[in-house]
Short mmCIF file of C-alpha atoms in Angstrom, two decimals:
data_model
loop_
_atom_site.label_atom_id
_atom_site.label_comp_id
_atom_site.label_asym_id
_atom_site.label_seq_id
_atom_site.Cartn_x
_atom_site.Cartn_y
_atom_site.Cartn_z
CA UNK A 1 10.14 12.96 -13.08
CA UNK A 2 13.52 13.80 -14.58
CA UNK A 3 15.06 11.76 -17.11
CA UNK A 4 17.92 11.77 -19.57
CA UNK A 5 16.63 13.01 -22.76
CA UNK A 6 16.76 9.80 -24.71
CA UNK A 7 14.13 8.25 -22.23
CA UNK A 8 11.30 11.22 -22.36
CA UNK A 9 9.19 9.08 -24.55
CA UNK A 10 9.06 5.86 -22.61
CA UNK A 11 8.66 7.77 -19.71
CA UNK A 12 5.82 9.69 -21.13
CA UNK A 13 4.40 6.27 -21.49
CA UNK A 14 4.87 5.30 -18.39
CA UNK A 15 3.37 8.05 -16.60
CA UNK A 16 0.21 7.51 -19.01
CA UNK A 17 -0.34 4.25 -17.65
CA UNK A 18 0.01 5.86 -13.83
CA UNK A 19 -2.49 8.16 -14.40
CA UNK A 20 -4.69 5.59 -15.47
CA UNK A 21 -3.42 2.95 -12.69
CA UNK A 22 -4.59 5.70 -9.90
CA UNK A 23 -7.39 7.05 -11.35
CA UNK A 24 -9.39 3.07 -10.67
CA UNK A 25 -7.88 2.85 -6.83
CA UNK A 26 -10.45 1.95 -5.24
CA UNK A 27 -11.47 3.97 -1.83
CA UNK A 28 -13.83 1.46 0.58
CA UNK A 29 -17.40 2.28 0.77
CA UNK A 30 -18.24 4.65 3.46
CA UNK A 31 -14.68 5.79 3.67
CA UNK A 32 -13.93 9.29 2.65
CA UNK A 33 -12.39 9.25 -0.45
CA UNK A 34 -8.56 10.15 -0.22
CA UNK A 35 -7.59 13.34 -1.45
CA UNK A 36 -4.20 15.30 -1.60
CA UNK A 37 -2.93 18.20 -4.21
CA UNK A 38 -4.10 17.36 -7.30
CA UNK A 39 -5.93 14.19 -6.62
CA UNK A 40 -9.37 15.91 -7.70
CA UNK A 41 -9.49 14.47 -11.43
CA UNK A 42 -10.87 10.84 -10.11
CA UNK A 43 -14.32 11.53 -8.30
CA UNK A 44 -16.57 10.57 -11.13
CA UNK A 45 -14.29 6.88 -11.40
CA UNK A 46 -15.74 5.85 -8.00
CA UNK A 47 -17.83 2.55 -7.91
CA UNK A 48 -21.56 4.03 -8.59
CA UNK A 49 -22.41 3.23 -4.97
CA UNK A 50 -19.29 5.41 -3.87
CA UNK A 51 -20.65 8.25 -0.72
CA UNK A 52 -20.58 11.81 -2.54
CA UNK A 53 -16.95 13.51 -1.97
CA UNK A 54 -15.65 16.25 -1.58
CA UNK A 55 -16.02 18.75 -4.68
CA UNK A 56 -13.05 20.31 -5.81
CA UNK A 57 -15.21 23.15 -7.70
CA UNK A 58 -14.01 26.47 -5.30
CA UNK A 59 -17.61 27.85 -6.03
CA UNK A 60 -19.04 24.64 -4.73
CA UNK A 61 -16.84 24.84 -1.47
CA UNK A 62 -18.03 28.61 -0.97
CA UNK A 63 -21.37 27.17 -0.78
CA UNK A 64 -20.85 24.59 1.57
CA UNK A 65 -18.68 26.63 4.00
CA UNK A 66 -21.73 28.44 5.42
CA UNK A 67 -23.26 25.56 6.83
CA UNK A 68 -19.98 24.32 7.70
CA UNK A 69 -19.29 27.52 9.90
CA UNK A 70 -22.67 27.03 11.00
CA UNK A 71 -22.49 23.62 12.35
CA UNK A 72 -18.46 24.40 14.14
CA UNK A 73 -20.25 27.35 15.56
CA UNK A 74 -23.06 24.90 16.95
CA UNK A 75 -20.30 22.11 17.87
CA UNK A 76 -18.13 24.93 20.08
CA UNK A 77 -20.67 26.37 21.74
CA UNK A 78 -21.58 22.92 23.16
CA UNK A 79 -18.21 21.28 23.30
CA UNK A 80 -19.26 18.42 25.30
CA UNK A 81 -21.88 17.54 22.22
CA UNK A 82 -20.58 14.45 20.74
CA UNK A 83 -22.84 14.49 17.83
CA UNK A 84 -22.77 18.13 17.27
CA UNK A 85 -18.59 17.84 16.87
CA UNK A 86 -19.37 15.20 13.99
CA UNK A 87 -22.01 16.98 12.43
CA UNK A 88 -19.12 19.88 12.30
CA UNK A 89 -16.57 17.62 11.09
CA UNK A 90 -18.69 15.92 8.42
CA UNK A 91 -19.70 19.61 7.08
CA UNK A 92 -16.09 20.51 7.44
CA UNK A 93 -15.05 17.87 4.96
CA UNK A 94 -17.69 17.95 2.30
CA UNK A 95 -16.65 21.79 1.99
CA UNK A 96 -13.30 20.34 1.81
CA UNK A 97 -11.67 21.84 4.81
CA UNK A 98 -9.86 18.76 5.95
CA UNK A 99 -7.95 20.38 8.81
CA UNK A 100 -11.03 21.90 9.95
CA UNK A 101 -12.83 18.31 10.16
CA UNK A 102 -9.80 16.88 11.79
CA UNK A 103 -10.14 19.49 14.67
CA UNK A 104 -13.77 18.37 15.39
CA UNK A 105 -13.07 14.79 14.96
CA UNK A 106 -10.22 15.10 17.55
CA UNK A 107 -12.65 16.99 19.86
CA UNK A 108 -15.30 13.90 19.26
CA UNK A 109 -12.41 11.49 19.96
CA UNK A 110 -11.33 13.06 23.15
CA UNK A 111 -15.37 12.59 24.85
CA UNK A 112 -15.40 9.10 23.62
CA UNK A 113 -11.87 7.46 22.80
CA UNK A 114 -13.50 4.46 22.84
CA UNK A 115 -15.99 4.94 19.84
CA UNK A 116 -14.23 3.11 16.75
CA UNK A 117 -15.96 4.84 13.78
CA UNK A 118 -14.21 8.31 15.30
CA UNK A 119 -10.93 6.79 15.41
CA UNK A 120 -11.19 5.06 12.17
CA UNK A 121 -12.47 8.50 10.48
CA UNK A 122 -9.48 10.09 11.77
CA UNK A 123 -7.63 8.36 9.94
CA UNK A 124 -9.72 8.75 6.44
CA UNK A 125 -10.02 12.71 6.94
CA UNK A 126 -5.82 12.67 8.01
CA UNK A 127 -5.69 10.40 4.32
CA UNK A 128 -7.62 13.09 2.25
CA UNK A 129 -5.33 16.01 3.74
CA UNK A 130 -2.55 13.83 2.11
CA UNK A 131 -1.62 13.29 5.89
CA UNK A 132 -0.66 9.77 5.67
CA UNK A 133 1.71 8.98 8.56
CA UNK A 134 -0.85 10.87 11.12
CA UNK A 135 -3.56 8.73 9.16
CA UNK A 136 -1.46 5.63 9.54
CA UNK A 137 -1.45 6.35 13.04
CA UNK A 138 -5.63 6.43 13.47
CA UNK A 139 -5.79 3.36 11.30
CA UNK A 140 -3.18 1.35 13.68
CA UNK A 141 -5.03 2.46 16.78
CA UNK A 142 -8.52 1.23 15.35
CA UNK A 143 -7.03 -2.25 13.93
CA UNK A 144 -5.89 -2.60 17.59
CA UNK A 145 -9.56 -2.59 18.80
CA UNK A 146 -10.78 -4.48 15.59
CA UNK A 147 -8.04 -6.16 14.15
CA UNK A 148 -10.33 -8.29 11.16
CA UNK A 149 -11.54 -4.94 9.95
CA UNK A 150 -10.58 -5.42 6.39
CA UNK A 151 -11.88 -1.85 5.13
CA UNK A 152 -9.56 -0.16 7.73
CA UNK A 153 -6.52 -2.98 6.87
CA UNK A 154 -7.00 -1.76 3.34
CA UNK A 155 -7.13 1.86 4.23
CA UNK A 156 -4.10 1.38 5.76
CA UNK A 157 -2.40 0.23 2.73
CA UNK A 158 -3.14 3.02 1.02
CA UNK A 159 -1.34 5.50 3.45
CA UNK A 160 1.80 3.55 2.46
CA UNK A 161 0.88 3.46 -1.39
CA UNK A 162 -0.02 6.76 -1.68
CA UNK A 163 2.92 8.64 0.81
CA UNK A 164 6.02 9.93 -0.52
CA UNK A 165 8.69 8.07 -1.41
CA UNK A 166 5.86 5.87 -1.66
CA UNK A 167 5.96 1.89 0.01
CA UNK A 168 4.37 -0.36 -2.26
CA UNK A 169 5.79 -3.14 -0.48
CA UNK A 170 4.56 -2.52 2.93
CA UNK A 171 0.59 -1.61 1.39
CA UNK A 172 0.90 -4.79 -0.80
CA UNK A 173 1.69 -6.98 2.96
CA UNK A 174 -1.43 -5.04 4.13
CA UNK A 175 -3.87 -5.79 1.88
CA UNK A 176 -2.48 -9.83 2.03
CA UNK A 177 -3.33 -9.73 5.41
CA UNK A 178 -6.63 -8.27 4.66
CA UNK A 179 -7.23 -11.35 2.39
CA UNK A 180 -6.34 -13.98 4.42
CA UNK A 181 -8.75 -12.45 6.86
CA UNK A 182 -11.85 -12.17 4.06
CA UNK A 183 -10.42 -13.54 0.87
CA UNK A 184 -13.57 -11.96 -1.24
CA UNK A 185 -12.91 -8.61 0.22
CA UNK A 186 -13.33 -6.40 -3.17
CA UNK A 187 -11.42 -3.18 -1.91
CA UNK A 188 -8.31 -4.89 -1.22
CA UNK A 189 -8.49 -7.43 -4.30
CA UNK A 190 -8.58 -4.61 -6.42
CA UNK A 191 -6.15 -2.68 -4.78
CA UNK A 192 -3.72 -5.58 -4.60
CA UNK A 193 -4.10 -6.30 -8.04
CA UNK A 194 -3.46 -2.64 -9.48
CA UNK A 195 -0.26 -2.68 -6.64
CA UNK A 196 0.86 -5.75 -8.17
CA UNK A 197 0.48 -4.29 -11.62
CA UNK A 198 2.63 -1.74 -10.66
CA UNK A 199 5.53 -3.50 -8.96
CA UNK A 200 5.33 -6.07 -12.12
CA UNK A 201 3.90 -8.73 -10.73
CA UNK A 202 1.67 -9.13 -13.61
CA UNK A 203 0.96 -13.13 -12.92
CA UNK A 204 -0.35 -12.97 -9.65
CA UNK A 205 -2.26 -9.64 -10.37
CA UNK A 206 -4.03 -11.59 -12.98
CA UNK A 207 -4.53 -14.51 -10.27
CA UNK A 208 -5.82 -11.71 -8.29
CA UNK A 209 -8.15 -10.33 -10.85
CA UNK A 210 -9.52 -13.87 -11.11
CA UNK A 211 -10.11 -13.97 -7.57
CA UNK A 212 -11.98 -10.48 -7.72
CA UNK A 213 -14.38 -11.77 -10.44
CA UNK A 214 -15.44 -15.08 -8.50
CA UNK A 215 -15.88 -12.82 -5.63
CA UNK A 216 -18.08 -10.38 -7.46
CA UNK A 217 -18.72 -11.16 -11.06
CA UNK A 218 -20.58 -8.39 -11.95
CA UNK A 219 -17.98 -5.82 -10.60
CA UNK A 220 -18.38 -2.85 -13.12
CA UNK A 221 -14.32 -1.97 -12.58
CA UNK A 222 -13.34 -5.61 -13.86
CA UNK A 223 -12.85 -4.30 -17.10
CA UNK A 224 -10.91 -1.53 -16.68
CA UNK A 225 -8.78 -3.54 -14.31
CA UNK A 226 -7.96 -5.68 -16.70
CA UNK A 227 -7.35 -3.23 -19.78
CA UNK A 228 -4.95 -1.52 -17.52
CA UNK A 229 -3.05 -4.92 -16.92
CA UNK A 230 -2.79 -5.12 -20.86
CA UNK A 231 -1.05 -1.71 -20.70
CA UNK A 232 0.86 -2.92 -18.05
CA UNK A 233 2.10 -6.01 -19.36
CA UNK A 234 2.69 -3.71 -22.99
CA UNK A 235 4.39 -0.75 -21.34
CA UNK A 236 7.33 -3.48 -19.57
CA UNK A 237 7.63 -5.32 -22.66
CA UNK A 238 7.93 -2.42 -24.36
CA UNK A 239 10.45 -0.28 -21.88
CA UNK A 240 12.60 -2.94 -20.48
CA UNK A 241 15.44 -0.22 -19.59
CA UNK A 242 13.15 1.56 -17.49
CA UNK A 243 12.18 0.92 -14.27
CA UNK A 244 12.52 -2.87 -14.47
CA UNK A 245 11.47 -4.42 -11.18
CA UNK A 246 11.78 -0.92 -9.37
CA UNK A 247 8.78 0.50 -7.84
CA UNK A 248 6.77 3.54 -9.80
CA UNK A 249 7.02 6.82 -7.68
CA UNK A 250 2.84 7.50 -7.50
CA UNK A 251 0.35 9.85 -8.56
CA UNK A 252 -2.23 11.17 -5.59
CA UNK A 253 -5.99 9.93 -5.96
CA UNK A 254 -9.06 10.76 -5.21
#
């Protein structure tokens, strides 16, 4: 981020409180988490019931890769083995070879377009390559089979969140239509509030934080949520000349 001199401090703070705003995003259960470059650092901030990801350890990956190989060997020698392609593609992304994953899950999607949980994985494994528009695509095409799937909705907002120039706006209408849909839907109350948090809508994100409480009061993030509204709420007060009702450019996830 480039700034005249006079502002490197406050925007030193600013990007402080990004880093902590993405590092909390919350990724739905049984979604792969999203990953792009440099979007590694949040694995162990995952909800404890959060799948295992990918590792971004190379020594770990080197490991993996054999039964990876193993399993696309397996999947192409039988390429009309549904399961077999997303064994491969499941191997393929916990070594963390996203393209390699998205080549099996296209194979899988091309014997049965009509099986939702391929289409909808496209779009998670297109997310964690940092591919967002393909992944909006996937997401779009399984919300037109299953339009009240709130985990998908609120996948979806995250491909506009987390693209570049990023469209907080357009993930923020997302995850309210998620909401009216389920209002105790955790994933997008928590995303919505850290959205709104960011775009300075500090009211309603607390409204929203309130909401995510009733909904789950023993939600282990609900206090981090809320110390990073204090920062947020300190930060604006504190750097009025700076970004004042403009959206934050983001920082990749896991």
């Amino acid at each position: 981020m480039s700034r005249e001199n006079i502002l490197f401090t406050v925007v030193g703070l600013l990007l402080g409180y990004l880093v902590a705003f993405h590092l909390v995003v919350y990724i739905n259960q049984n979604q792969p988490s999203l990953r792009s470059a440099g979007a590694g650092e949040a694995a162990d901030q995952m909800p404890p019931d959060h799948p295992a990801v990918p590792t971004d350890d190379a020594s770990d990956r080197q490991r993996l890769l054999p039964a990876a190989e193993a399993a696309g060997k397996t999947a192409k020698e039988d390429p009309k083995n549904f399961d077999a392609q997303l064994k491969a593609a499941d191997a393929y992304f916990q070594a963390g070879s996203f393209e390699d994953s998205i080549d099996f899950l296209t194979r899988a999607n091309h014997l049965r377009p009509e099986d939702y949980d391929t289409v909808v994985k496209l779009g998670n494994v297109y997310s964690s390559a940092g591919r967002f528009e393909d992944a909006e695509q996937w997401y779009r095409a399984a919300l037109a089979k299953k339009s009240d799937d709130c985990d998908a909705r609120s996948e979806l907002a995250l491909t506009y969140y987390m693209r570049k120039p990023s469209q907080p706006e357009k993930a923020i209408a997302e995850l309210r239509r998620s909401l009216e849909i389920d209002p105790s839907h955790v994933p997008s109350l928590h995303n919505l509030s850290l959205m709104l948090m960011e775009t300075k809508q500090f009211a309603e994100s607390e409204s929203i934080l309130a909401r995510l409480e009733k909904a789950d009061p023993s939600y282990e993030q609900l206090p981090r949520l809320r110390s990073e509204l204090e920062k947020a709420r300190g930060g604006s007060n504190n750097t009025p000349a700076v970004g004042a009702g403009k959206t934050q450019k983001k920082l990749p996830t896991d």
